[in-house]
Short mmCIF file of C-alpha atoms in Angstrom, two decimals:
data_model
loop_
_atom_site.label_atom_id
_atom_site.label_comp_id
_atom_site.label_asym_id
_atom_site.label_seq_id
_atom_site.Cartn_x
_atom_site.Cartn_y
_atom_site.Cartn_z
CA MET A 28 -19.48 63.07 3.24
CA ARG A 29 -21.69 64.93 5.70
CA LYS A 30 -20.63 65.09 9.31
CA ARG A 31 -22.90 65.79 12.23
CA LYS A 32 -22.06 69.10 13.87
CA ILE A 33 -22.71 69.81 17.52
CA ASN A 34 -24.90 72.92 17.76
CA GLY A 35 -25.13 75.65 20.38
CA TYR A 36 -28.21 74.23 22.10
CA LEU A 37 -26.57 70.88 22.60
CA LEU A 38 -23.28 72.42 23.77
CA VAL A 39 -24.84 74.75 26.39
CA GLY A 40 -27.21 71.98 27.51
CA LEU A 41 -24.34 69.54 27.92
CA ILE A 42 -22.28 72.09 29.88
CA ILE A 43 -25.13 72.94 32.31
CA THR A 44 -26.20 69.33 32.77
CA GLY A 45 -22.62 68.11 32.98
CA ALA A 46 -21.77 70.64 35.69
CA LEU A 47 -24.86 69.72 37.73
CA LEU A 48 -24.19 66.00 37.31
CA LEU A 49 -20.56 66.41 38.34
CA MET A 50 -21.51 68.37 41.47
CA THR A 51 -24.19 65.84 42.36
CA LEU A 52 -21.75 63.01 41.85
CA ILE A 53 -19.17 64.66 44.10
CA GLY A 54 -21.96 65.47 46.56
CA ALA A 55 -22.77 61.78 46.84
CA PHE A 56 -19.33 61.20 48.40
CA HIS A 57 -18.44 64.52 49.92
CA THR A 58 -20.44 67.59 50.97
CA PRO A 59 -18.89 70.73 52.50
CA TRP A 60 -21.02 70.25 55.63
CA ASP A 61 -22.97 67.32 57.02
CA PRO A 62 -26.39 67.91 55.40
CA ASN A 63 -28.17 66.85 58.58
CA ALA A 64 -25.92 68.48 61.21
CA MET A 65 -27.81 71.15 63.12
CA SER A 66 -26.23 74.20 64.65
CA ALA A 67 -28.03 76.49 67.09
CA THR A 68 -25.62 79.34 66.43
CA GLU A 69 -25.91 79.33 62.65
CA LYS A 70 -29.69 79.49 62.09
CA PHE A 71 -31.16 81.43 59.18
CA GLN A 72 -27.85 82.60 57.78
CA ALA A 73 -28.01 84.25 54.35
CA PRO A 74 -25.82 82.82 51.57
CA SER A 75 -22.12 83.45 52.25
CA LEU A 76 -18.81 81.92 51.31
CA ALA A 77 -19.06 79.45 54.19
CA HIS A 78 -22.65 78.54 53.37
CA LEU A 79 -23.14 79.06 49.61
CA PHE A 80 -26.93 78.67 49.79
CA GLY A 81 -27.26 79.86 53.42
CA THR A 82 -28.67 77.82 56.31
CA ASP A 83 -32.17 76.83 57.43
CA ARG A 84 -34.00 77.13 60.75
CA PHE A 85 -31.94 74.32 62.27
CA GLY A 86 -28.68 75.82 61.07
CA ARG A 87 -28.19 73.08 58.45
CA ASP A 88 -26.14 73.93 55.37
CA ILE A 89 -28.59 74.22 52.45
CA PHE A 90 -25.94 73.75 49.76
CA SER A 91 -25.03 70.36 51.22
CA ARG A 92 -28.71 69.45 51.49
CA VAL A 93 -29.32 70.44 47.87
CA LEU A 94 -26.36 68.32 46.75
CA LYS A 95 -27.77 65.27 48.53
CA GLY A 96 -31.28 66.08 47.40
CA SER A 97 -30.39 66.40 43.74
CA GLY A 98 -28.71 63.00 44.00
CA THR A 99 -32.02 61.45 45.08
CA THR A 100 -33.98 63.40 42.48
CA LEU A 101 -31.61 62.43 39.66
CA ALA A 102 -31.66 58.77 40.67
CA ILE A 103 -35.47 58.77 40.78
CA ALA A 104 -35.75 60.59 37.44
CA LEU A 105 -33.27 58.27 35.72
CA ALA A 106 -34.92 55.13 37.07
CA THR A 107 -38.37 56.46 36.14
CA VAL A 108 -37.32 57.28 32.58
CA ALA A 109 -35.61 53.90 32.31
CA ILE A 110 -38.82 52.06 33.25
CA GLY A 111 -40.97 54.28 31.04
CA ALA A 112 -38.62 54.12 28.07
CA VAL A 113 -37.92 50.37 28.18
CA VAL A 114 -41.51 49.21 28.78
CA GLY A 115 -42.96 51.98 26.59
CA THR A 116 -40.61 51.14 23.72
CA LEU A 117 -41.48 47.48 24.06
CA VAL A 118 -45.21 48.22 23.91
CA GLY A 119 -44.72 50.72 21.08
CA ALA A 120 -42.56 48.29 19.12
CA VAL A 121 -45.01 45.42 19.39
CA THR A 122 -48.10 47.50 18.59
CA GLY A 123 -46.44 49.52 15.85
CA PHE A 124 -44.88 46.49 14.22
CA PHE A 125 -47.70 43.97 14.37
CA GLY A 126 -50.61 46.43 14.10
CA GLY A 127 -54.11 44.94 13.95
CA VAL A 128 -56.28 44.16 16.95
CA VAL A 129 -53.48 44.05 19.56
CA ASP A 130 -52.46 47.53 18.43
CA ASP A 131 -56.02 48.87 18.65
CA ALA A 132 -56.62 47.39 22.10
CA LEU A 133 -53.32 48.52 23.64
CA MET A 134 -53.58 51.99 22.17
CA ARG A 135 -57.10 52.51 23.55
CA LEU A 136 -55.76 51.47 26.97
CA ASN A 137 -52.97 53.96 26.39
CA ASP A 138 -55.52 56.70 25.61
CA ALA A 139 -57.30 55.93 28.87
CA LEU A 140 -54.05 56.22 30.85
CA THR A 141 -53.08 59.42 29.05
CA ALA A 142 -56.48 60.98 29.77
CA PHE A 143 -55.81 60.53 33.52
CA PRO A 144 -53.99 63.42 35.24
CA SER A 145 -50.54 61.92 35.86
CA ILE A 146 -50.25 63.06 39.48
CA LEU A 147 -53.58 61.40 40.22
CA LEU A 148 -52.46 58.22 38.52
CA ALA A 149 -49.20 58.26 40.48
CA LEU A 150 -51.19 58.81 43.69
CA LEU A 151 -53.35 55.83 42.77
CA VAL A 152 -50.30 53.63 42.24
CA ILE A 153 -48.74 54.86 45.50
CA SER A 154 -51.92 54.02 47.40
CA ILE A 155 -51.90 50.53 45.89
CA VAL A 156 -48.21 49.68 46.40
CA GLY A 157 -48.31 50.90 49.96
CA PRO A 158 -46.16 53.10 52.22
CA GLU A 159 -44.01 55.67 50.58
CA ASN A 160 -40.36 55.18 49.93
CA LYS A 161 -38.34 56.20 46.94
CA TYR A 162 -38.72 52.86 45.16
CA ASN A 163 -42.49 53.18 45.18
CA VAL A 164 -42.18 56.70 43.79
CA VAL A 165 -40.02 55.27 40.98
CA LEU A 166 -42.56 52.53 40.31
CA ALA A 167 -45.51 54.93 40.33
CA LEU A 168 -43.86 57.47 38.06
CA GLY A 169 -42.45 54.76 35.81
CA ILE A 170 -45.94 53.38 35.16
CA VAL A 171 -47.25 56.89 34.56
CA PHE A 172 -44.51 57.48 31.98
CA ILE A 173 -45.07 54.33 29.94
CA PRO A 174 -47.95 55.63 27.73
CA SER A 175 -46.11 58.64 26.32
CA PHE A 176 -43.11 56.52 25.35
CA ALA A 177 -45.39 53.86 23.90
CA ARG A 178 -47.13 56.41 21.73
CA VAL A 179 -43.96 58.03 20.42
CA THR A 180 -42.21 54.76 19.62
CA ARG A 181 -45.33 53.15 18.18
CA THR A 182 -45.47 55.87 15.53
CA ALA A 183 -41.78 55.40 14.79
CA PHE A 184 -42.01 51.61 14.49
CA ALA A 185 -45.20 51.76 12.42
CA GLY A 186 -43.51 54.21 10.07
CA LEU A 187 -40.58 51.84 9.56
CA ARG A 188 -42.70 48.74 9.06
CA ASP A 189 -43.09 49.25 5.32
CA ALA A 190 -39.61 50.62 4.69
CA ASN A 191 -37.97 48.73 1.86
CA TYR A 192 -34.99 47.69 3.96
CA ILE A 193 -37.36 46.07 6.46
CA THR A 194 -39.11 44.18 3.65
CA SER A 195 -35.69 43.04 2.44
CA ALA A 196 -34.71 41.85 5.91
CA ARG A 197 -37.93 39.87 6.12
CA LEU A 198 -37.27 38.29 2.72
CA MET A 199 -33.82 37.30 3.95
CA GLY A 200 -35.56 35.35 6.71
CA ALA A 201 -34.79 37.64 9.65
CA SER A 202 -36.92 36.82 12.72
CA ASN A 203 -39.39 39.39 14.07
CA GLY A 204 -37.20 39.91 17.13
CA ARG A 205 -34.16 40.55 14.98
CA ILE A 206 -36.08 42.98 12.77
CA LEU A 207 -37.44 44.88 15.79
CA LEU A 208 -34.24 45.07 17.81
CA ILE A 209 -31.48 45.20 15.23
CA HIS A 210 -33.09 46.61 12.10
CA MET A 211 -35.69 49.00 13.54
CA LEU A 212 -34.64 50.10 17.02
CA PRO A 213 -31.52 52.08 15.98
CA ASN A 214 -33.70 54.02 13.55
CA THR A 215 -36.09 55.07 16.28
CA ALA A 216 -33.28 56.80 18.21
CA ARG A 217 -34.11 60.09 16.50
CA VAL A 218 -37.51 60.16 18.21
CA LEU A 219 -36.55 58.16 21.28
CA LEU A 220 -33.65 60.37 22.45
CA PRO A 221 -35.62 63.66 22.50
CA ALA A 222 -38.49 61.78 24.17
CA VAL A 223 -36.07 60.57 26.84
CA THR A 224 -34.90 64.13 27.55
CA ILE A 225 -38.48 65.40 27.77
CA GLY A 226 -39.43 62.40 29.91
CA PHE A 227 -36.46 63.02 32.21
CA ASN A 228 -37.56 66.62 32.76
CA ASN A 229 -41.13 65.59 33.40
CA ALA A 230 -39.86 63.02 35.87
CA VAL A 231 -37.81 65.63 37.75
CA LEU A 232 -40.84 67.91 37.93
CA ALA A 233 -43.24 65.08 38.81
CA GLU A 234 -40.97 63.89 41.63
CA ALA A 235 -40.71 67.47 42.91
CA SER A 236 -44.51 67.87 42.81
CA MET A 237 -45.13 64.55 44.53
CA SER A 238 -42.58 65.14 47.30
CA PHE A 239 -43.86 68.68 47.72
CA LEU A 240 -47.37 67.30 48.17
CA GLY A 241 -46.05 64.76 50.64
CA ILE A 242 -46.75 61.64 48.58
CA GLY A 243 -43.19 61.22 47.38
CA VAL A 244 -39.86 60.99 49.09
CA THR A 245 -39.95 61.10 52.90
CA PRO A 246 -37.15 61.41 55.50
CA PRO A 247 -34.48 60.19 55.95
CA ASP A 248 -34.30 60.47 52.12
CA ALA A 249 -34.36 64.03 50.84
CA SER A 250 -35.05 65.05 47.26
CA LEU A 251 -35.24 68.48 45.68
CA GLY A 252 -39.03 68.29 45.90
CA TYR A 253 -38.86 67.42 49.59
CA LEU A 254 -36.46 70.33 50.18
CA LEU A 255 -38.94 72.68 48.51
CA LYS A 256 -41.62 71.42 50.87
CA GLU A 257 -39.31 72.16 53.79
CA ALA A 258 -38.39 75.54 52.36
CA GLN A 259 -42.04 76.52 52.09
CA SER A 260 -42.41 76.47 55.87
CA MET A 261 -39.61 79.01 56.32
CA LEU A 262 -40.21 81.11 53.22
CA ALA A 263 -40.27 84.41 55.14
CA LEU A 264 -37.17 83.79 57.29
CA ALA A 265 -35.00 81.89 54.79
CA PRO A 266 -36.21 82.78 51.29
CA TRP A 267 -32.85 81.66 49.87
CA TYR A 268 -33.77 78.05 50.69
CA ALA A 269 -36.69 77.92 48.22
CA LEU A 270 -34.87 80.19 45.77
CA CYS A 271 -31.69 78.11 45.61
CA THR A 272 -33.49 74.76 45.50
CA GLY A 273 -35.88 76.06 42.83
CA THR A 274 -32.99 77.41 40.77
CA VAL A 275 -31.24 74.04 40.80
CA ILE A 276 -34.44 72.30 39.63
CA ALA A 277 -34.92 74.94 36.94
CA LEU A 278 -31.29 74.67 35.76
CA LEU A 279 -31.52 70.88 35.61
CA VAL A 280 -34.70 70.99 33.54
CA PHE A 281 -33.36 73.81 31.38
CA GLY A 282 -30.08 72.01 30.65
CA VAL A 283 -31.68 68.69 29.72
CA GLY A 284 -34.31 70.54 27.70
CA LEU A 285 -31.55 72.23 25.70
CA ILE A 286 -29.96 68.84 25.04
CA GLY A 287 -33.27 67.54 23.69
CA GLU A 288 -33.74 70.63 21.55
CA GLY A 289 -30.18 70.34 20.28
CA LEU A 290 -30.61 66.68 19.37
CA GLN A 291 -33.74 67.45 17.37
CA LYS A 292 -32.05 70.36 15.61
CA MET A 293 -29.06 68.18 14.71
CA ASP A 294 -31.41 65.56 13.32
CA ARG A 295 -33.23 68.11 11.16
CA GLU A 296 -29.93 69.44 9.80
CA VAL A 297 -28.77 65.98 8.80
CA ALA A 298 -32.11 65.01 7.25
CA MET B 23 -32.84 31.18 -22.88
CA SER B 24 -34.32 27.80 -21.98
CA GLN B 25 -37.92 26.67 -21.53
CA GLU B 26 -37.26 25.70 -17.94
CA PRO B 27 -39.52 27.83 -15.68
CA VAL B 28 -38.16 29.62 -12.57
CA LEU B 29 -41.55 31.03 -11.59
CA GLU B 30 -45.11 30.13 -12.51
CA VAL B 31 -47.97 32.46 -11.64
CA ARG B 32 -51.19 30.52 -12.19
CA HIS B 33 -54.53 32.36 -12.43
CA VAL B 34 -53.80 34.58 -9.44
CA THR B 35 -56.51 36.83 -8.05
CA GLY B 36 -55.98 38.85 -4.91
CA GLY B 37 -55.58 42.15 -3.09
CA TYR B 38 -55.49 43.65 0.38
CA HIS B 39 -57.47 43.10 3.56
CA THR B 40 -57.53 45.87 6.14
CA PRO B 41 -58.71 44.50 9.50
CA SER B 42 -59.53 46.68 12.50
CA LEU B 43 -60.94 46.28 16.01
CA PHE B 44 -64.44 47.55 15.27
CA SER B 45 -64.96 46.09 11.84
CA ARG B 46 -64.23 42.40 12.37
CA GLY B 47 -66.15 40.25 9.98
CA LYS B 48 -66.87 43.16 7.71
CA ASN B 49 -65.11 42.65 4.45
CA ASN B 50 -62.54 45.40 3.97
CA TYR B 51 -61.15 43.69 0.92
CA HIS B 52 -59.76 45.58 -2.02
CA GLU B 53 -59.12 43.40 -5.04
CA VAL B 54 -56.14 44.46 -7.12
CA LEU B 55 -55.20 41.51 -9.35
CA HIS B 56 -57.57 39.57 -11.59
CA ASP B 57 -56.66 36.16 -13.02
CA VAL B 58 -52.99 36.94 -13.60
CA ASP B 59 -51.22 34.09 -15.39
CA PHE B 60 -47.65 33.94 -16.71
CA THR B 61 -44.33 32.13 -16.45
CA VAL B 62 -40.78 33.41 -16.01
CA TYR B 63 -38.28 31.19 -17.80
CA HIS B 64 -34.71 30.49 -16.77
CA GLY B 65 -32.25 33.15 -17.92
CA GLU B 66 -34.76 35.63 -19.27
CA ILE B 67 -35.54 39.20 -18.35
CA LEU B 68 -39.31 39.49 -18.36
CA GLY B 69 -40.63 43.05 -18.42
CA LEU B 70 -43.85 44.03 -16.67
CA VAL B 71 -45.23 47.34 -17.89
CA GLY B 72 -48.33 49.34 -17.13
CA GLU B 73 -49.32 52.68 -15.68
CA SER B 74 -48.88 53.29 -11.96
CA GLY B 75 -51.68 51.87 -9.83
CA THR B 76 -52.37 48.87 -12.05
CA GLY B 77 -51.08 46.38 -9.46
CA LYS B 78 -47.50 45.79 -10.60
CA SER B 79 -46.04 46.23 -7.14
CA THR B 80 -48.85 44.21 -5.56
CA LEU B 81 -47.97 41.39 -7.93
CA ALA B 82 -44.32 41.69 -6.84
CA ARG B 83 -45.32 41.51 -3.16
CA MET B 84 -47.48 38.49 -3.87
CA ILE B 85 -44.67 36.67 -5.66
CA LEU B 86 -42.43 37.38 -2.66
CA GLY B 87 -45.04 35.92 -0.32
CA LEU B 88 -45.77 39.22 1.46
CA VAL B 89 -49.40 39.16 0.30
CA LYS B 90 -51.37 35.92 -0.06
CA PRO B 91 -53.38 35.37 -3.25
CA GLU B 92 -57.12 34.78 -2.85
CA GLN B 93 -57.23 32.35 -5.74
CA GLY B 94 -54.67 30.68 -7.94
CA GLU B 95 -51.15 29.71 -7.04
CA ILE B 96 -47.58 30.88 -7.32
CA ILE B 97 -45.00 28.16 -7.91
CA HIS B 98 -41.34 28.93 -7.24
CA HIS B 99 -38.68 26.75 -8.83
CA THR B 100 -35.86 28.62 -7.08
CA PRO B 101 -35.41 29.28 -3.35
CA ARG B 102 -35.70 32.74 -1.80
CA PRO B 103 -36.35 35.21 -4.61
CA GLN B 104 -35.11 38.73 -3.83
CA ILE B 105 -36.21 42.22 -4.77
CA ILE B 106 -34.51 45.43 -5.84
CA PHE B 107 -36.60 48.51 -5.08
CA GLN B 108 -37.08 51.74 -6.93
CA ASP B 109 -36.12 54.10 -4.17
CA PRO B 110 -32.45 53.58 -3.33
CA TYR B 111 -32.92 55.91 -0.35
CA SER B 112 -35.16 53.59 1.62
CA SER B 113 -33.78 50.23 0.48
CA LEU B 114 -30.74 50.41 2.76
CA ASN B 115 -30.91 50.67 6.54
CA PRO B 116 -29.68 54.22 7.34
CA ALA B 117 -28.39 53.17 10.76
CA TYR B 118 -25.72 50.82 9.43
CA THR B 119 -22.70 50.80 7.14
CA VAL B 120 -22.70 49.24 3.69
CA GLU B 121 -20.57 46.40 5.01
CA TRP B 122 -23.12 45.61 7.72
CA SER B 123 -26.02 45.69 5.24
CA LEU B 124 -24.22 43.34 2.85
CA GLU B 125 -23.14 40.97 5.60
CA GLU B 126 -26.52 40.85 7.36
CA PRO B 127 -28.22 38.43 4.91
CA LEU B 128 -25.29 36.04 5.42
CA ARG B 129 -25.47 36.40 9.21
CA ILE B 130 -29.18 35.56 9.08
CA TYR B 131 -28.37 32.57 6.89
CA GLY B 132 -25.92 31.46 9.58
CA LYS B 133 -23.90 28.96 7.55
CA TYR B 134 -20.69 30.96 7.11
CA ASP B 135 -18.06 32.08 9.63
CA ALA B 136 -17.00 35.72 9.86
CA ALA B 137 -14.03 35.34 7.51
CA GLU B 138 -16.13 33.67 4.82
CA ARG B 139 -18.82 36.35 5.16
CA LYS B 140 -16.23 39.11 4.71
CA ARG B 141 -14.82 37.33 1.67
CA ARG B 142 -18.26 37.06 0.06
CA VAL B 143 -19.08 40.69 0.83
CA ARG B 144 -15.87 41.85 -0.87
CA GLU B 145 -16.45 39.60 -3.86
CA MET B 146 -19.99 40.93 -4.34
CA LEU B 147 -18.82 44.52 -3.94
CA GLU B 148 -16.40 43.90 -6.78
CA ARG B 149 -19.16 42.40 -8.93
CA VAL B 150 -21.28 45.54 -8.58
CA GLU B 151 -18.17 47.62 -9.37
CA LEU B 152 -17.94 49.58 -6.14
CA PRO B 153 -14.64 50.56 -4.47
CA GLU B 154 -13.76 49.02 -1.12
CA GLU B 155 -13.98 52.43 0.62
CA CYS B 156 -17.78 52.13 0.26
CA LEU B 157 -17.85 49.36 2.86
CA LYS B 158 -17.35 51.77 5.75
CA ALA B 159 -19.85 54.34 4.43
CA LYS B 160 -23.38 54.87 5.69
CA PRO B 161 -26.09 55.04 2.98
CA ASP B 162 -26.49 58.83 3.32
CA GLU B 163 -22.88 59.24 2.28
CA LEU B 164 -23.47 57.53 -1.09
CA SER B 165 -24.95 58.76 -4.37
CA GLY B 166 -28.22 57.33 -5.71
CA GLY B 167 -26.38 55.17 -8.24
CA GLN B 168 -23.97 53.84 -5.61
CA ARG B 169 -26.85 53.02 -3.29
CA GLN B 170 -28.62 51.13 -6.02
CA ARG B 171 -25.44 49.10 -6.63
CA VAL B 172 -25.30 48.31 -2.91
CA SER B 173 -28.99 47.30 -2.98
CA ILE B 174 -28.29 44.98 -5.89
CA ALA B 175 -25.29 43.50 -4.05
CA ALA B 176 -27.40 42.96 -0.92
CA ALA B 177 -30.14 41.24 -2.94
CA LEU B 178 -27.59 38.99 -4.67
CA ILE B 179 -25.30 38.12 -1.75
CA ARG B 180 -27.19 34.92 -0.93
CA ARG B 181 -27.00 33.95 -4.59
CA PRO B 182 -30.69 33.83 -5.48
CA ARG B 183 -31.52 32.68 -9.01
CA PHE B 184 -34.55 34.89 -9.51
CA ILE B 185 -34.77 38.63 -8.87
CA ILE B 186 -37.71 41.01 -8.98
CA ALA B 187 -36.61 44.52 -9.91
CA ASP B 188 -39.37 47.02 -9.08
CA GLU B 189 -38.64 50.18 -11.09
CA PRO B 190 -34.94 49.87 -10.19
CA VAL B 191 -33.73 52.78 -12.33
CA SER B 192 -36.73 55.13 -12.27
CA ALA B 193 -35.26 57.34 -9.55
CA LEU B 194 -31.89 57.71 -11.28
CA ASP B 195 -30.38 60.07 -13.87
CA VAL B 196 -30.32 58.79 -17.43
CA THR B 197 -26.54 58.19 -17.49
CA ILE B 198 -26.69 56.32 -14.18
CA GLN B 199 -29.72 54.38 -15.49
CA ALA B 200 -27.68 53.07 -18.41
CA GLN B 201 -24.87 51.97 -16.07
CA ILE B 202 -27.23 50.12 -13.74
CA LEU B 203 -29.01 48.42 -16.67
CA ARG B 204 -25.65 47.30 -18.10
CA LEU B 205 -24.66 45.99 -14.65
CA MET B 206 -27.92 44.04 -14.34
CA ARG B 207 -27.41 42.51 -17.77
CA ASN B 208 -23.80 41.51 -16.91
CA LEU B 209 -24.87 40.03 -13.59
CA ARG B 210 -27.48 37.92 -15.35
CA GLU B 211 -24.70 36.25 -17.36
CA GLU B 212 -22.20 35.98 -14.50
CA LEU B 213 -24.60 34.70 -11.84
CA ASP B 214 -27.11 32.88 -14.06
CA LEU B 215 -30.05 35.06 -13.02
CA SER B 216 -33.61 35.52 -14.25
CA TYR B 217 -35.43 38.83 -13.72
CA LEU B 218 -38.95 40.08 -13.50
CA PHE B 219 -38.34 43.70 -14.42
CA ILE B 220 -41.17 46.05 -13.42
CA SER B 221 -41.21 49.45 -15.09
CA HIS B 222 -43.49 52.13 -16.43
CA ASP B 223 -40.69 53.26 -18.74
CA LEU B 224 -41.10 51.43 -22.05
CA ASN B 225 -37.78 52.66 -23.38
CA VAL B 226 -35.94 50.99 -20.52
CA VAL B 227 -37.93 47.79 -21.01
CA TYR B 228 -37.12 47.82 -24.73
CA GLN B 229 -33.39 48.12 -23.97
CA LEU B 230 -33.23 45.40 -21.36
CA CYS B 231 -35.99 42.81 -21.62
CA ASP B 232 -36.47 39.66 -23.69
CA ARG B 233 -40.23 39.38 -23.22
CA VAL B 234 -42.84 41.72 -21.83
CA LEU B 235 -46.19 41.58 -20.03
CA VAL B 236 -48.58 44.51 -20.37
CA MET B 237 -50.78 45.06 -17.35
CA LYS B 238 -53.93 47.14 -17.13
CA SER B 239 -56.19 47.44 -14.07
CA GLY B 240 -54.85 44.26 -12.51
CA ARG B 241 -55.04 42.12 -15.66
CA ILE B 242 -52.38 41.00 -18.11
CA VAL B 243 -53.80 42.31 -21.37
CA GLU B 244 -50.94 41.39 -23.67
CA GLN B 245 -47.72 39.40 -23.56
CA GLY B 246 -45.01 38.33 -25.98
CA THR B 247 -41.45 38.93 -27.05
CA ILE B 248 -40.23 42.51 -27.18
CA GLU B 249 -40.40 42.45 -31.00
CA GLN B 250 -43.97 41.12 -31.03
CA VAL B 251 -45.33 43.56 -28.53
CA PHE B 252 -43.41 46.68 -29.50
CA ASP B 253 -43.61 46.21 -33.29
CA HIS B 254 -47.04 44.61 -33.61
CA PRO B 255 -49.13 45.51 -30.55
CA GLN B 256 -52.51 43.76 -30.58
CA GLN B 257 -54.34 45.72 -27.88
CA GLU B 258 -55.48 49.35 -28.00
CA TYR B 259 -54.04 49.87 -24.50
CA THR B 260 -50.59 48.69 -25.58
CA LYS B 261 -50.70 50.98 -28.62
CA LYS B 262 -51.59 53.92 -26.37
CA LEU B 263 -48.73 53.13 -23.98
CA LEU B 264 -46.31 52.87 -26.91
CA ALA B 265 -47.54 56.11 -28.43
CA ALA B 266 -47.07 57.88 -25.10
CA ALA B 267 -43.49 56.61 -24.85
CA GLU B 268 -42.44 57.85 -28.32
#
């Protein structure tokens, strides 16, 4: 009997991501300082024990702001990946399984969407759905993320279509829905899970880019991308603001990336 | 062996269509089978031999209804024929345990409660001579021979009367081959089965089958009892196949 062993990539990735998630979760209920409380006497303070990431031009505690911001960013990234993965998998399953003309048509549409720069596409969606709030960002990014998931899962489902166990299930009289959901879907996890980790990272970065450009999250919400935008305006006087926020984004992406890498490695070892 | 047919294949001609968005109407048709005509009788093991690429597996898919014949007809006298595949590595769903895979055909059937399904799964496991520990195993924890026994159990769990075996022992070691062939022969007696046994291995066909069809380029070129065909082959092609198997 072969057992799946957790490898170093996965372990380090889980530790980094777990720590960040835990801090964000705590930050949702309690932050060391009020993230929006200003203080005239504590402007532009460098990182210290009282203010781990220092303070900004209004004397606000950056660590507390980053905790709140990463909560928003994580929520947006998770929701985005959820939309992309669920709808994308659905499209990929249907096209990969049934093939034929529907497959050709949907995949050409997919090519067209993929050929569009994703930020531009997101901007387009934002301008259609109206004024910016975080739900519109989620919707825009979710739509942008559908094609990549559709492509990955389509290949997986198409590859399983002629597997002998699928033929057997069909001969037993299993419905198409049952074959897709119960017989095929669990076997696409090996491509779906790494795709989810990559998608999550792309979502974090896309949200950061959009908020930085001012087409994403706007006050009173604050995301990591929005904090970076703020930090840019005081780069000379409070460089720790951009540095600390950037490091948190980098760590988040790095940790989840390691998880994805680890999952793929584990899969190769088993196979 | 009786003269009661379980399957009649009547003058079947057919192959594959490959449609695509930009070639509608164009005829992407590849004909594989030409005027194939034979009958499988109740209780017999009918061998189907021929080199690879002659259309044996296409014929199997057509009998199972996965490919429609262009001409001719296929008449089933038993409900829901099942198939045992060559590759025991892709015939079981790797995501699920043996127990799940054996129970699934019964769940789809929907006529038995959970307790009855479990009882039938255990009974079939016993028939294919596997220990109960196998139930909790995933396919990648089993040997090739064990997997093939599970595949046979899964094909038989709904009690079909007619089974297509597509090269069922070709991927196995010789000793395991003999065990699986003996099992298939025993199951024929116990469960009153008829087989269409597809193989390129004439030695295996000689050991197991009652009658044999010889296929070449999508046509049945010779058929008869094992003794007729193996001892007095009429066609040059059959003689060549036999000579190659010596």
